[in-house]
Every structure is written in C-alpha cells, then in structure tokens.
Coordinates of C-alpha atoms and ligand atoms in Angstrom, one line a residue:
X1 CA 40.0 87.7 143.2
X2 CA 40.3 86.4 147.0
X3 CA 39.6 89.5 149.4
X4 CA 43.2 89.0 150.8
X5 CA 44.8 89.3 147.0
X6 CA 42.7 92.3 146.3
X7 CA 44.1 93.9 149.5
X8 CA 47.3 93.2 148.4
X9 CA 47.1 95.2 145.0
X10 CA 45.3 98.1 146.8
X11 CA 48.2 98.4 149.1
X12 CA 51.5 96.7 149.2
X13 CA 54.4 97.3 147.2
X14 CA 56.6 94.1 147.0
X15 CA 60.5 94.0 147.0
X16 CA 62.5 93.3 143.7
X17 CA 59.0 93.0 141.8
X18 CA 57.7 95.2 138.9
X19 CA 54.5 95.7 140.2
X20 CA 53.0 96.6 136.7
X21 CA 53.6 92.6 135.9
X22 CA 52.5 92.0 139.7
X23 CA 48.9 93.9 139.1
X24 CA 48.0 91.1 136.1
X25 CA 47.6 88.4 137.6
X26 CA 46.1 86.8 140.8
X27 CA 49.1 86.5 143.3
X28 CA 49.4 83.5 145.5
X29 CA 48.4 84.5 149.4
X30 CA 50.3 82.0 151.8
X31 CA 48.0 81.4 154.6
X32 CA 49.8 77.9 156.2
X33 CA 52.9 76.1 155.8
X34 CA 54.1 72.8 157.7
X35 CA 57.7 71.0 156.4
X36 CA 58.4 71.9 153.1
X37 CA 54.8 72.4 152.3
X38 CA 53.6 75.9 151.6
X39 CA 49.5 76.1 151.6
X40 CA 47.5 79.1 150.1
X41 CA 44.3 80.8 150.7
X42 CA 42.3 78.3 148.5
X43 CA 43.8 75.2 150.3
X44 CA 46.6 74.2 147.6
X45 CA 49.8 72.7 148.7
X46 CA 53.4 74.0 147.3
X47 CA 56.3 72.8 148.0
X48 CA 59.3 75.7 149.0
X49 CA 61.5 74.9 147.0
X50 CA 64.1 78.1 147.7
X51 CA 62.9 78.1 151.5
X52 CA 61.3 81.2 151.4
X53 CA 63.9 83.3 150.2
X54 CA 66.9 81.3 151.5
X55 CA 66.0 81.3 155.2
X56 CA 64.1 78.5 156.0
X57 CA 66.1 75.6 157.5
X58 CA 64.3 73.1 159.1
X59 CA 61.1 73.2 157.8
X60 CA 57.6 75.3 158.7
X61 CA 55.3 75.1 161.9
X62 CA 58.9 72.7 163.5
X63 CA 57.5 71.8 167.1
X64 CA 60.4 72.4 168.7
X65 CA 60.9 76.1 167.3
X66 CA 57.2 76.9 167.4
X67 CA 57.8 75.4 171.3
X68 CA 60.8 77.8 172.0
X69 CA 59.3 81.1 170.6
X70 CA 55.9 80.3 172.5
X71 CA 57.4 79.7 175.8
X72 CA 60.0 82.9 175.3
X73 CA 57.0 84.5 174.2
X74 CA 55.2 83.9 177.9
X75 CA 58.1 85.7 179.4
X76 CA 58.7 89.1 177.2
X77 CA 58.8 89.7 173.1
X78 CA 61.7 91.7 173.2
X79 CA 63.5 94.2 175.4
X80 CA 66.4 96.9 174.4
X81 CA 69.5 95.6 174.2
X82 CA 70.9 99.3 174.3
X83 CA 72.3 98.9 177.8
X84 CA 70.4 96.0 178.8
X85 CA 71.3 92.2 178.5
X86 CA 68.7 89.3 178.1
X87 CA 69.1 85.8 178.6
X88 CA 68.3 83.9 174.9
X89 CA 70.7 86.8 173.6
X90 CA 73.7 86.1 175.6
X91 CA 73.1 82.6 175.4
X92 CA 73.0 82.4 171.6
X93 CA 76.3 84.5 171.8
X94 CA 78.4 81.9 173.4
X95 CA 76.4 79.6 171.4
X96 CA 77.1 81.2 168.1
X97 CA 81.2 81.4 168.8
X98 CA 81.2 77.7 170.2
X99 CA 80.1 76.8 166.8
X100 CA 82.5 79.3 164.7
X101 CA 85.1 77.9 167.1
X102 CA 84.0 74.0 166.1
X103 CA 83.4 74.6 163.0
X104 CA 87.0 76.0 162.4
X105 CA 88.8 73.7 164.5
X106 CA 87.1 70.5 162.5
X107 CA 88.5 72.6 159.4
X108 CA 92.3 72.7 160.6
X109 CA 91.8 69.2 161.9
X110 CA 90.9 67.7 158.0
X111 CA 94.3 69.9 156.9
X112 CA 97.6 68.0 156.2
X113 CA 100.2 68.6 158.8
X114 CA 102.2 71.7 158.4
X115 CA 106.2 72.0 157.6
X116 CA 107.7 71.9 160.3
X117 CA 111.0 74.1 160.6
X118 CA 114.2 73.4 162.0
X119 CA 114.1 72.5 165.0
X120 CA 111.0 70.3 164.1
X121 CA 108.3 72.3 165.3
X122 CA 105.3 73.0 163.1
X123 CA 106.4 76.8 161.2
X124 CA 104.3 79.6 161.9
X125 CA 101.9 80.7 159.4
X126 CA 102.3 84.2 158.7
X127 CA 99.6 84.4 155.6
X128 CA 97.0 82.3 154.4
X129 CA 93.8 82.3 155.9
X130 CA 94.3 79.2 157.7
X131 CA 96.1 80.0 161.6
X132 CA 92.4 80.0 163.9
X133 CA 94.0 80.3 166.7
X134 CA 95.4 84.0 166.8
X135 CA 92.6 85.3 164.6
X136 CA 89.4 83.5 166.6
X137 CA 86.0 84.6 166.3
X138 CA 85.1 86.1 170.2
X139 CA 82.5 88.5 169.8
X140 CA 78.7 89.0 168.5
X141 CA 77.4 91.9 167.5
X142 CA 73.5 91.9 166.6
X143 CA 70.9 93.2 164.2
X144 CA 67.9 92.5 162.1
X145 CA 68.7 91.2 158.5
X146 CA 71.8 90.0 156.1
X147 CA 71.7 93.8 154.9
X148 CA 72.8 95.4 158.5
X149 CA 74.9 93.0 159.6
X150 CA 76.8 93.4 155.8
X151 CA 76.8 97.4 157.0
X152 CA 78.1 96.6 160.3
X153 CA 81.1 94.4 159.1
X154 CA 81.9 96.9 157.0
X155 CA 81.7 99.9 159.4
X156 CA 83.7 97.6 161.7
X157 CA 86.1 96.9 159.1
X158 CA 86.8 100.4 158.5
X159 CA 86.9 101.8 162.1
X160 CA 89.8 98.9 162.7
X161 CA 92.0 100.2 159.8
X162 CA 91.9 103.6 161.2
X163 CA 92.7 102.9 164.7
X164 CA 94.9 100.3 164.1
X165 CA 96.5 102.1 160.8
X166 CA 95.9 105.5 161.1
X167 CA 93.7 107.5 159.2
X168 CA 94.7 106.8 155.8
X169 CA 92.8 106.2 152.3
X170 CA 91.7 102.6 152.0
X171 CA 89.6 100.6 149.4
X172 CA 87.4 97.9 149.9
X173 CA 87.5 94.9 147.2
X174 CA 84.6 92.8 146.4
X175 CA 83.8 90.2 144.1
X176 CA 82.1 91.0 140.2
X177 CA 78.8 90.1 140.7
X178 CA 78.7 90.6 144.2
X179 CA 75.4 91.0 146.2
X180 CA 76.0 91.6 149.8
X181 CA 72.4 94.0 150.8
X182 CA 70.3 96.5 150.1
X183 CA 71.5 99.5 152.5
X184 CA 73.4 102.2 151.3
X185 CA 77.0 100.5 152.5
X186 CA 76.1 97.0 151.3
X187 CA 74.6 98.3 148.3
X188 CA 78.4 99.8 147.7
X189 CA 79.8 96.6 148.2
X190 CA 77.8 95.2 145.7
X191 CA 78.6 94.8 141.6
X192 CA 75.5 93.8 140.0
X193 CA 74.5 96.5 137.1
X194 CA 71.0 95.5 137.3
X195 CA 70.4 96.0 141.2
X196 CA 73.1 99.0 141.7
X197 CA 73.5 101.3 138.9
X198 CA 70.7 103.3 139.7
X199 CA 72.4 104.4 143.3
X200 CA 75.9 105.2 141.7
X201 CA 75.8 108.7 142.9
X202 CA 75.4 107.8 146.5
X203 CA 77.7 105.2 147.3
X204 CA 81.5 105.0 147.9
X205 CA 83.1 103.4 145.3
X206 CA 84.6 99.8 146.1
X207 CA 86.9 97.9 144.0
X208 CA 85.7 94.7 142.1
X209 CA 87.4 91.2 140.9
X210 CA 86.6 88.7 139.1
X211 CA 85.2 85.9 140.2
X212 CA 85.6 82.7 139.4
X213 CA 82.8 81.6 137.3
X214 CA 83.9 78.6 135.4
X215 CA 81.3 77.7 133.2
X216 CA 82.0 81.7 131.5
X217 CA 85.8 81.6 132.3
X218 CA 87.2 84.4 130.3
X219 CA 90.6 82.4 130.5
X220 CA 88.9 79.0 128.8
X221 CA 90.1 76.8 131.4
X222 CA 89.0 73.5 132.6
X223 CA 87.1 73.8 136.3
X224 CA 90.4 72.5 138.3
X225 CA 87.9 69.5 139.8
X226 CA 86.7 68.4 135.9
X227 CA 88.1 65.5 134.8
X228 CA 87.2 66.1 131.4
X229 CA 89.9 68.8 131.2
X230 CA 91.3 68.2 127.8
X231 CA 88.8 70.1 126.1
X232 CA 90.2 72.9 127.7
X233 CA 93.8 74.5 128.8
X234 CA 94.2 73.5 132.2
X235 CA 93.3 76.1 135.2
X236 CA 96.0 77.7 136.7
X237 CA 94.0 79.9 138.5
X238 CA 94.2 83.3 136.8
X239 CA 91.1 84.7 138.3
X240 CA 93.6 84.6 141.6
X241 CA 95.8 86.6 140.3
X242 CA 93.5 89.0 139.2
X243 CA 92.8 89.5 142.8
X244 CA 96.5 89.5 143.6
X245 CA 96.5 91.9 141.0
X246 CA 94.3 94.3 142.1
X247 CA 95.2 94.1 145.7
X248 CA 99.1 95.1 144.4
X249 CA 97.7 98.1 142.2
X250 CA 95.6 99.4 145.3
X251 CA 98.6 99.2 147.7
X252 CA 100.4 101.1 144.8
X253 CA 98.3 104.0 144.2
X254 CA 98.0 104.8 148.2
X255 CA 95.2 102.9 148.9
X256 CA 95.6 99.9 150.5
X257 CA 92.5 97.3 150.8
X258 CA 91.2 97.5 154.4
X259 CA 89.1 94.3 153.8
X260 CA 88.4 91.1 151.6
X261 CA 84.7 90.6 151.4
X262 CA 83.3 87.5 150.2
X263 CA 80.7 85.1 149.8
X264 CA 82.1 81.9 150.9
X265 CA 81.6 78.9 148.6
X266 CA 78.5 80.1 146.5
X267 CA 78.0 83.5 145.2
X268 CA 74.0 83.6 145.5
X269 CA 72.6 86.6 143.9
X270 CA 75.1 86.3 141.3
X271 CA 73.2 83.5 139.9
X272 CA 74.6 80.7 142.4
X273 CA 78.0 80.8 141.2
X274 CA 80.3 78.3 143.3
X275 CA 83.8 79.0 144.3
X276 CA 86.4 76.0 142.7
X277 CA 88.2 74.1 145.5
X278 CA 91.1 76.5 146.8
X279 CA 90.0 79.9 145.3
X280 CA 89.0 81.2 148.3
X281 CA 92.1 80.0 150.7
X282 CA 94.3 81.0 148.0
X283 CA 92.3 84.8 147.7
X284 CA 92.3 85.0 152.0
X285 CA 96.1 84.3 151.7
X286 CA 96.6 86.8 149.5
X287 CA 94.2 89.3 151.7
X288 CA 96.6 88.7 154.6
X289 CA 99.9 89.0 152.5
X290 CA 98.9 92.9 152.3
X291 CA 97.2 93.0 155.6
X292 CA 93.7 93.4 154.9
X293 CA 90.8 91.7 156.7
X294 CA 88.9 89.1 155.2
X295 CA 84.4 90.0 155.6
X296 CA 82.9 86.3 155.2
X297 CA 79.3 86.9 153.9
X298 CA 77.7 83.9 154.7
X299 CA 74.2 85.1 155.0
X300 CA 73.0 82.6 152.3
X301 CA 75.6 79.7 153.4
X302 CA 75.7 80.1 157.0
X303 CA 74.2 76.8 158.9
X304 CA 74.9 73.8 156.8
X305 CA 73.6 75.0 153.2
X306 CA 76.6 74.1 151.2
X307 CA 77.9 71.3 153.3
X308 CA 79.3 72.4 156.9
X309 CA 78.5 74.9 159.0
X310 CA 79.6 77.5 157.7
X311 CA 81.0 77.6 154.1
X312 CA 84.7 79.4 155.1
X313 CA 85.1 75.7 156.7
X314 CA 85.2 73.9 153.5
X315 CA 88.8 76.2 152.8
X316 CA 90.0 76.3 155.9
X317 CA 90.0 80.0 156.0
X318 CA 88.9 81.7 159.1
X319 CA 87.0 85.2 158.5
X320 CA 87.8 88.2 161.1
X321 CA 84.2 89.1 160.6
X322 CA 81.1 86.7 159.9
X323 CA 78.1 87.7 158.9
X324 CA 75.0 85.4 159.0
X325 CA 70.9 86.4 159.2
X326 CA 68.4 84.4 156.6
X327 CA 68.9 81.2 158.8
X328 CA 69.9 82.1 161.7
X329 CA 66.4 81.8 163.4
X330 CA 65.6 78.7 161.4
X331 CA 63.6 81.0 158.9
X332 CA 61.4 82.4 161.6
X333 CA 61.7 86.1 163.1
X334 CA 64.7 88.2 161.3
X335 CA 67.8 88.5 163.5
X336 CA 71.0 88.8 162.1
X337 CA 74.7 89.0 163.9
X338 CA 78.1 89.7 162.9
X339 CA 80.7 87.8 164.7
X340 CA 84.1 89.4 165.2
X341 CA 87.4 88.5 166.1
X342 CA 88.7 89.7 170.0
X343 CA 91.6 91.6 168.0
X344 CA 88.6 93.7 166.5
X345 CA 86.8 94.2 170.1
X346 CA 90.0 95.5 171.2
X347 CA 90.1 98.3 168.7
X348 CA 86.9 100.0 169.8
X349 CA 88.3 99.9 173.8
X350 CA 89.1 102.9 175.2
X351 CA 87.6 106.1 177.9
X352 CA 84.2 107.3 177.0
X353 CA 86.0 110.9 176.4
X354 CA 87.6 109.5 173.2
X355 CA 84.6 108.3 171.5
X356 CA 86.0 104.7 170.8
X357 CA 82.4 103.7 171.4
X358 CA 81.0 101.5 167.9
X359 CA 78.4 104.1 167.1
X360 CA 75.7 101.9 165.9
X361 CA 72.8 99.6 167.1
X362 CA 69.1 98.9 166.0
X363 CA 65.8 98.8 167.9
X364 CA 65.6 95.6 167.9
X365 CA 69.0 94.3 168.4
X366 CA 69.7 90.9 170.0
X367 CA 65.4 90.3 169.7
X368 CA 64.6 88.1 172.6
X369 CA 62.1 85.7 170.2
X370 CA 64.8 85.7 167.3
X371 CA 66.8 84.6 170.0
X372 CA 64.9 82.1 171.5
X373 CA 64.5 80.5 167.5
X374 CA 67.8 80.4 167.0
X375 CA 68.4 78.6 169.6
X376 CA 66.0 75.8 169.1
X377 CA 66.9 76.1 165.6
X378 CA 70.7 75.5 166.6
X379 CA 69.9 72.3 168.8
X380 CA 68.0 70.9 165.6
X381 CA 71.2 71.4 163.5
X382 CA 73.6 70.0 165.7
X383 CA 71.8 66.4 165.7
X384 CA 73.9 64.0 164.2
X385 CA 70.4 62.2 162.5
X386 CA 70.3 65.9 161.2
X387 CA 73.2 65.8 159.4
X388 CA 73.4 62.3 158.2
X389 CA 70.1 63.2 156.3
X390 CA 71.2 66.3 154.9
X391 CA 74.3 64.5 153.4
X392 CA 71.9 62.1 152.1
X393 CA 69.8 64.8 150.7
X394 CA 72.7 66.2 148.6
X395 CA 73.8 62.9 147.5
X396 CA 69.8 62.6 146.2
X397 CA 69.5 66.1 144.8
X398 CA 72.8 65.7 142.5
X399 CA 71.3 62.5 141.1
X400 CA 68.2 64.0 140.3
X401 CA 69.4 67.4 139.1
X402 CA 71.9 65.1 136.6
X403 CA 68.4 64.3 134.9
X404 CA 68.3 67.8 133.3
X405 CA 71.6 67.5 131.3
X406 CA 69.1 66.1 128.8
X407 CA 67.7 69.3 128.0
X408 CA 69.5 71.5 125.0
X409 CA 68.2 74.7 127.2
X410 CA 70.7 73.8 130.6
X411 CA 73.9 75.0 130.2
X412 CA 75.3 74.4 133.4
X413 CA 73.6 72.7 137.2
X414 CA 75.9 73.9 139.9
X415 CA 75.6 72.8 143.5
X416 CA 77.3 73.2 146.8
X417 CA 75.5 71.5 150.1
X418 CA 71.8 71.9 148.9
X419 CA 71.9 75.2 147.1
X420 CA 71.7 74.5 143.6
X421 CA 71.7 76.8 140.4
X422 CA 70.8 75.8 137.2
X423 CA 71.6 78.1 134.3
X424 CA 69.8 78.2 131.1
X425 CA 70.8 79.1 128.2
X426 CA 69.4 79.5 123.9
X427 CA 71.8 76.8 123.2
X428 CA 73.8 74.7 125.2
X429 CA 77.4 74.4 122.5
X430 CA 77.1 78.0 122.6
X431 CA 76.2 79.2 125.8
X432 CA 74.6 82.3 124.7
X433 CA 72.2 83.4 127.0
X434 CA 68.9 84.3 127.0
X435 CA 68.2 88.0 126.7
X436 CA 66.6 89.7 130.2
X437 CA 63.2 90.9 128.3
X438 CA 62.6 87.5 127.3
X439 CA 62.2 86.4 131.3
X440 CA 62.9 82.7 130.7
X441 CA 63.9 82.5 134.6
X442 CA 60.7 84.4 135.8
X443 CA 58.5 82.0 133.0
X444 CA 59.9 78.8 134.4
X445 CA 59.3 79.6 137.8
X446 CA 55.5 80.6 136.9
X447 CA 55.4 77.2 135.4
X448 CA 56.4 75.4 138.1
X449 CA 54.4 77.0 140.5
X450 CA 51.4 75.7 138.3
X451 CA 52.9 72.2 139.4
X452 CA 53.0 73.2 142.9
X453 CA 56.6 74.2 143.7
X454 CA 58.1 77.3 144.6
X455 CA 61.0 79.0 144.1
X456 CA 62.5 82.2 142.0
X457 CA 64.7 83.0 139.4
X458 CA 68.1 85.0 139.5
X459 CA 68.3 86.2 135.9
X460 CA 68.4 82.7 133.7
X461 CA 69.6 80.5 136.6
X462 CA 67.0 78.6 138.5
X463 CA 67.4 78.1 142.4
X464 CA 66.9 75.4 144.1
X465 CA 67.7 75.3 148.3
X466 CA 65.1 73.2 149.9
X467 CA 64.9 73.1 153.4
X468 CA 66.6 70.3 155.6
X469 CA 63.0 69.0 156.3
X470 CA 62.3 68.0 152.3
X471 CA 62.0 64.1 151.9
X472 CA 63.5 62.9 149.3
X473 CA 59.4 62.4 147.6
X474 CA 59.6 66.2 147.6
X475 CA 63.5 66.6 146.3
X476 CA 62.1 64.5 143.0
X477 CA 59.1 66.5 142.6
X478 CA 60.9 70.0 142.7
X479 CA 63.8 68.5 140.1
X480 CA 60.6 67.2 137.9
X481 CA 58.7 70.2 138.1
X482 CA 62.2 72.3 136.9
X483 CA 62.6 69.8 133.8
X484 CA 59.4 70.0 132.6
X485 CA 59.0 74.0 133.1
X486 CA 62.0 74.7 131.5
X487 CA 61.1 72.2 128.2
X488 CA 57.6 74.2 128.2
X489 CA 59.3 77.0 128.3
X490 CA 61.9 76.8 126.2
X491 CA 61.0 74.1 123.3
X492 CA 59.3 77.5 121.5
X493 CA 62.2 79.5 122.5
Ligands
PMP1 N1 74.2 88.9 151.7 C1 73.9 87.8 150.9 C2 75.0 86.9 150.5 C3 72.6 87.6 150.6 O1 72.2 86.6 149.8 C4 71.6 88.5 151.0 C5 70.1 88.4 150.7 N2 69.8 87.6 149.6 C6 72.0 89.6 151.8 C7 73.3 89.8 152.1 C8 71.0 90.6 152.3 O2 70.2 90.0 153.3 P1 68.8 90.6 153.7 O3 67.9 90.4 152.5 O4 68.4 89.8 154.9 O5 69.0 92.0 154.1

C-alpha cells in the first residue's frame, strides 16, 4: 500500500463510510484532476462521473477559475465578514439575485397569460407559487456548505413566523425521503430511516409527505407525462393531496406549517427521485393557500443541473428562501448562501435593544476565495456556447442511458438536466428490490471504478451527474461502464 493510503487508514475517518469495509481494501488517493478526468497516485485516469459529490460544474484545474482564485488569492484568503464587507462577497450578492431575478422572470415569461378580470386587467394572484414580483429574492445570507445554509433557512423561517405571527406553535413539512444536511436542524428536516433514526432523541419533530415517486406510486398511476398510460389508472395527482392533506390537519390541530421545504425537481439523496411536471407548483400553491413559506433546497440542483438555473424555474414557483452550496464555487472551495426574500429582511429590522438581530454567522462567512470562484464560475455558466452544450449533453446522456432498458436488473433511469438515477432492482416485472446487506449499489460502483469511472451509489440507484466539461467520448464511457457493472453484478444475483 502507497504511503499516502496507509496514512489514510492510520488516521482519517471518512463521511457516510463503514470504515470496517474501508480498512480491506487499498483506497484510491486522488492526487490530480483536469476536466472530467480524475488521476490517482499511481498515474490512472477516472473519469468523475457524480462530480465529486455533486459539486463540480465545470470541470477540474478550469483556467479561468484556477485564474480567479490565484489572483484573489494575491490580495487576501479571507477576512471576517462579522462587521466587515469584501469586495468578491458583495459582488457575488448582486450577482447571485440578478440571476434568481432572471431566472424567475424567464419562468413567468414561458407562462400562458393570466385571466384577466373585469375590467380586462390580468387578476391578481393571491396563491400559487407563481407572482415573482411581490415575493423577490433581495438578500444573501452566507455560509460554508448545503448543511448550514439548510439550518439557516430554517432558523430564518421560524424567526419570520414569530415576528410576523406571533409566537405560536408551528410545524414544519418536508418531503418522505427528504435529505436536506447533516446538522442538527437539517438532520430534523430530513426523513430517511437509514441516515436519521439514530438522532431521534435530539431533533424537533417535523412533519413528512409523500412524495411523488412514480415508479413506487402507492396509488398505481401512470407518471402524468407517460404516454403509455393504459397500463395504469390515470394520475390525478393524489400525492398532492396528501400534502393538501396534511397541511389542513396541521392548521387543525393548532399548528400551522410555518414553511414548505423542498427539493426542487429531483430529490437527490432519496435515490434521485424527480418531481412529475406540476407537482411542485401545485404543492407551493397549496403552501401559500395556508400561508406558509416555501424553503427551495436546491443545493444539488442549483446552477443548471436539471435544465435551468435553478430547478424552481422549471414550475414557475418562486422560493422565499433559496438555498444553494455544492456548485456554487464551481466545485472548488465550500461556500454556501441562502438567498431571501426583502419581506424576510424586513422581519429581522428593528433597535439593537430588541434583539431583532439574526443571531447567527460562521467563521468563514462570505469567504473571499469561495467568492472569487463563484464568480468565475458564474461567468462560465452564463455563456450561451455553455448552455447550448449542456442541452446537447442531456439530449446525448438520455440516448445513451436508453441502452440499459436491456438489462432485467434496471427497473427504472430517471433524469432531470444531467442528474440521472438509475434504480436497480431483483427483477424488473416486479420491482422488488434488492435487500441493503446485499450492497448491489456499492458493488456496481466498485466495478466501475475498475473501468475507470467514478461515482457512488444511493441505496440500489446508481448516480450519474457529470460535469458540464464531459464530452460526449466520456458521457458513453460512464453509461458503458454502468451497463456492464451492473450485468457483472447482477447476472449471479
Ligand atoms: N441538501 C441537499 C439537497 C443535498 O443534496 C445535500 C448534500 N448532499 C445537502 C443539503 C447538504 O449539503 P452539504 O453536504 O454541503 O452540507
């Protein structure tokens, strides 16, 4: 074993990992990485095939973002932004609404035109999540990863409600299956047995609904967009009105939902679990019918990952809080920000004397190299080439992910943008899964590491989010190296 790897078993304890499986086996030490191309300590090449957890956007070693931490770097690493400003900061902020603000005003320009009433003027929208104009994103508020900007939407959330409200009892509803951090708060928001159980004694106790995962629909309807629908009773949306539901039975009992939160689009931890066209407008509506705010998690689907720039764009739903990290630097340094809405701001305005002050903040909040990252990062997204070849990259990954319908072991490919799932399961008219001690996800991803590509599992589903700067070469190699891992893996099965 390499001196590094033998280091690494001496000392480091690694996230989500049971280290007693870790200690086997030789673990791969990243020493270089340039593109999509990951390179280890004995000179062989990967390709990153989940972007390094999720973050990576426009490849390793970019020039430009290399350039843009290097020359912030020249002037000062980071200074406190506890009563102190910096330039790539406040920058970014503008930076950061300009594009909320674009990204929702392209939304509500692709919408049909609204009623108009009477006197022929379009009718004010008193639900849905659709009005941008009233409820505009205005503010950032920084820190360091997905988990603390989750904990500071939520804080925000709550400290709203009460000053706006009154202190009252309130809930908080989040989605089954929900993954939203790994701090106390976001842990609380979260609904997945496997991560959460443990901590039940010290979190507060948020509500749940189901979400809408199709290809398990409890309800046996068709996916609304399917056109082979006949096999099943056609959707009417039930999971909806579970949430309609629930939000009714809160309000009843004497606590009333404060806030909404949601992954946009995808649910990633879940098992990449997408969102059916007009779940999430319909579920923000509802949200705003009872008065509760709507927490947009878009950590994973921030920056163009399942098609715009941000995912709530896709519904036309505007969040009053936005939380984004993974990407925001391009993959490079961890920042994270929550953006909020002005209404928010206002709530925490008042004389020092009555403590109105938002009580929390981070060492390294509003990091002048994350900042400098992020905005190279930014100017790399907003190139139309950039787009044009990340449509083209979507079109390219559906057609080769289509390949894998051939194998008895996928039950279901789901993709939004370029974050794709693929679930296996024992047998594909049945859907029964495979059982968690038999670690079909974890195999297949150690067999396609033995053909060079990168990624990990989420229970049975296999992840595939490459970053913007994979050719489409690389896209055919990663969808390869998943067919042929999962038949080695699962012919004996
Ligand atoms: N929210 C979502 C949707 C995520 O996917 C993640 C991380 N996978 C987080 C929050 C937590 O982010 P971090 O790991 O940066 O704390």
């Amino acid at each position: 074993m390499n001196r590094i790897a033998e280091l690494d078993h001496q000392f480091v304890w690694h996230p989500f990992t049971q280290m007693r499986d870790w200690l086997k086996y030789e673990p791969i030490v990243i020493v270089s990485g340039r593109g999509s191309v990951l390179e280890d300590i004995h000179g062989r090449q990967y390709l990153d095939a989940n972007s390094s957890i999720w973050t990576n956007l426009h490849g390793h070693a970019h020039p430009e973002i290399n350039a843009a931490i290097s020359a912030q770097l020249a002037k000062i690493s980071h200074s406190s932004h506890l009563g102190l400003a910096s330039e790539p900061a406040s920058i970014l902020a503008k930076e950061l609404i300009d594009l909320a603000r674009a990204s929702a005003e392209e939304s509500e320009a692709r919408r049909e035109p609204r009623p108009t009433g009477r006197d022929g003027r379009p009718e004010a929208v008193t639900t849905g999540g659709r009005e941008t104009s009233t409820r505009r994103l205005a503010k950032v508020f920084y820190s360091d990863d997905g988990s603390t900007a989750m904990e500071v939407a939520l804080k925000l959330a709550f400290q709203h409600d009460q000053r706006t409200k009154g202190k009252r009892p309130v809930s908080f509803i989040s989605m089954d299956q929900a993954y939203h951090g790994d701090t106390i708060g976001a842990v609380s928001l979260g609904h997945i047995e496997t991560f959460h159980a443990a901590y039940g004694p010290l979190l507060f106790s948020s509500e749940k609904v189901m979400s809408p995962y199709c290809y398990r629909c409890p309800f046996n309807r068709a996916k609304p967009e399917r056109a082979d629908a006949r096999v099943y009773r056609q959707c009417e949306f039930e999971c909806v009105g579970k949430v309609e539901e629930k939000f009714a039975e809160l309000h009843g009992a004497g606590r009333p939902c404060a806030a909404l939160v949601v992954e946009p689009a995808m649910q990633g931890a879940a098992g990449m679990i997408p969102q059916p066209e007009g779940w999430l407008r319909r579920a923000a509506e509802i949200a705003r019918g009872f008065g509760a705010l709507l927490i947009a998690d878009e950590v994973m689907t921030a920056f163009g990952r399942t098609g715009p720039i941000f995912a709530c764009e896709r519904e036309e739903v505007s969040p009053d809080l936005l939380a984004m990290a993974k990407g925001l630097t391009g993959g490079y340094l961890p920042m994270a920000a929550t953006l909020t809405t002005g209404e928010i701001f206002d709530a925490f305005l008042g004389e020092y004397s009555e403590l109105k002050t938002f009580f929390h903040g981070h060492s390294y909040t509003g990091n002048q190299l994350g900042a400098s990252a992020a905005l190279a990062s930014l100017k790399l997204l907003r190139e139309p080439a950039a787009e044009l070849h990340r449509r083209a990259l979507e079109t390219a990954m559906t057609k080769e992910l289509s390949a894998l319908w051939d194998l008895s072991a996928v039950g279901d490919i789901r993709q939004a943008g370029l974050v794709a799932g693929i679930e296996l399961v024992r047998d594909w008219h049945t859907r029964e899964p495979f059982r968690l001690d038999e670690r079909v996800g974890i195999r297949v991803c150690e067999a396609m590491a033995r053909r060079g590509v990168l990624t990990r599992p989420v229970g049975n589903v296999i992840v595939l989010m490459p970053p913007y700067s994979t050719t489409p070469d690389q896209l055919q190699q990663m969808a390869r190296a998943v067919y042929d891992a999962v038949d080695e893996v699962t012919r004996s099965q």
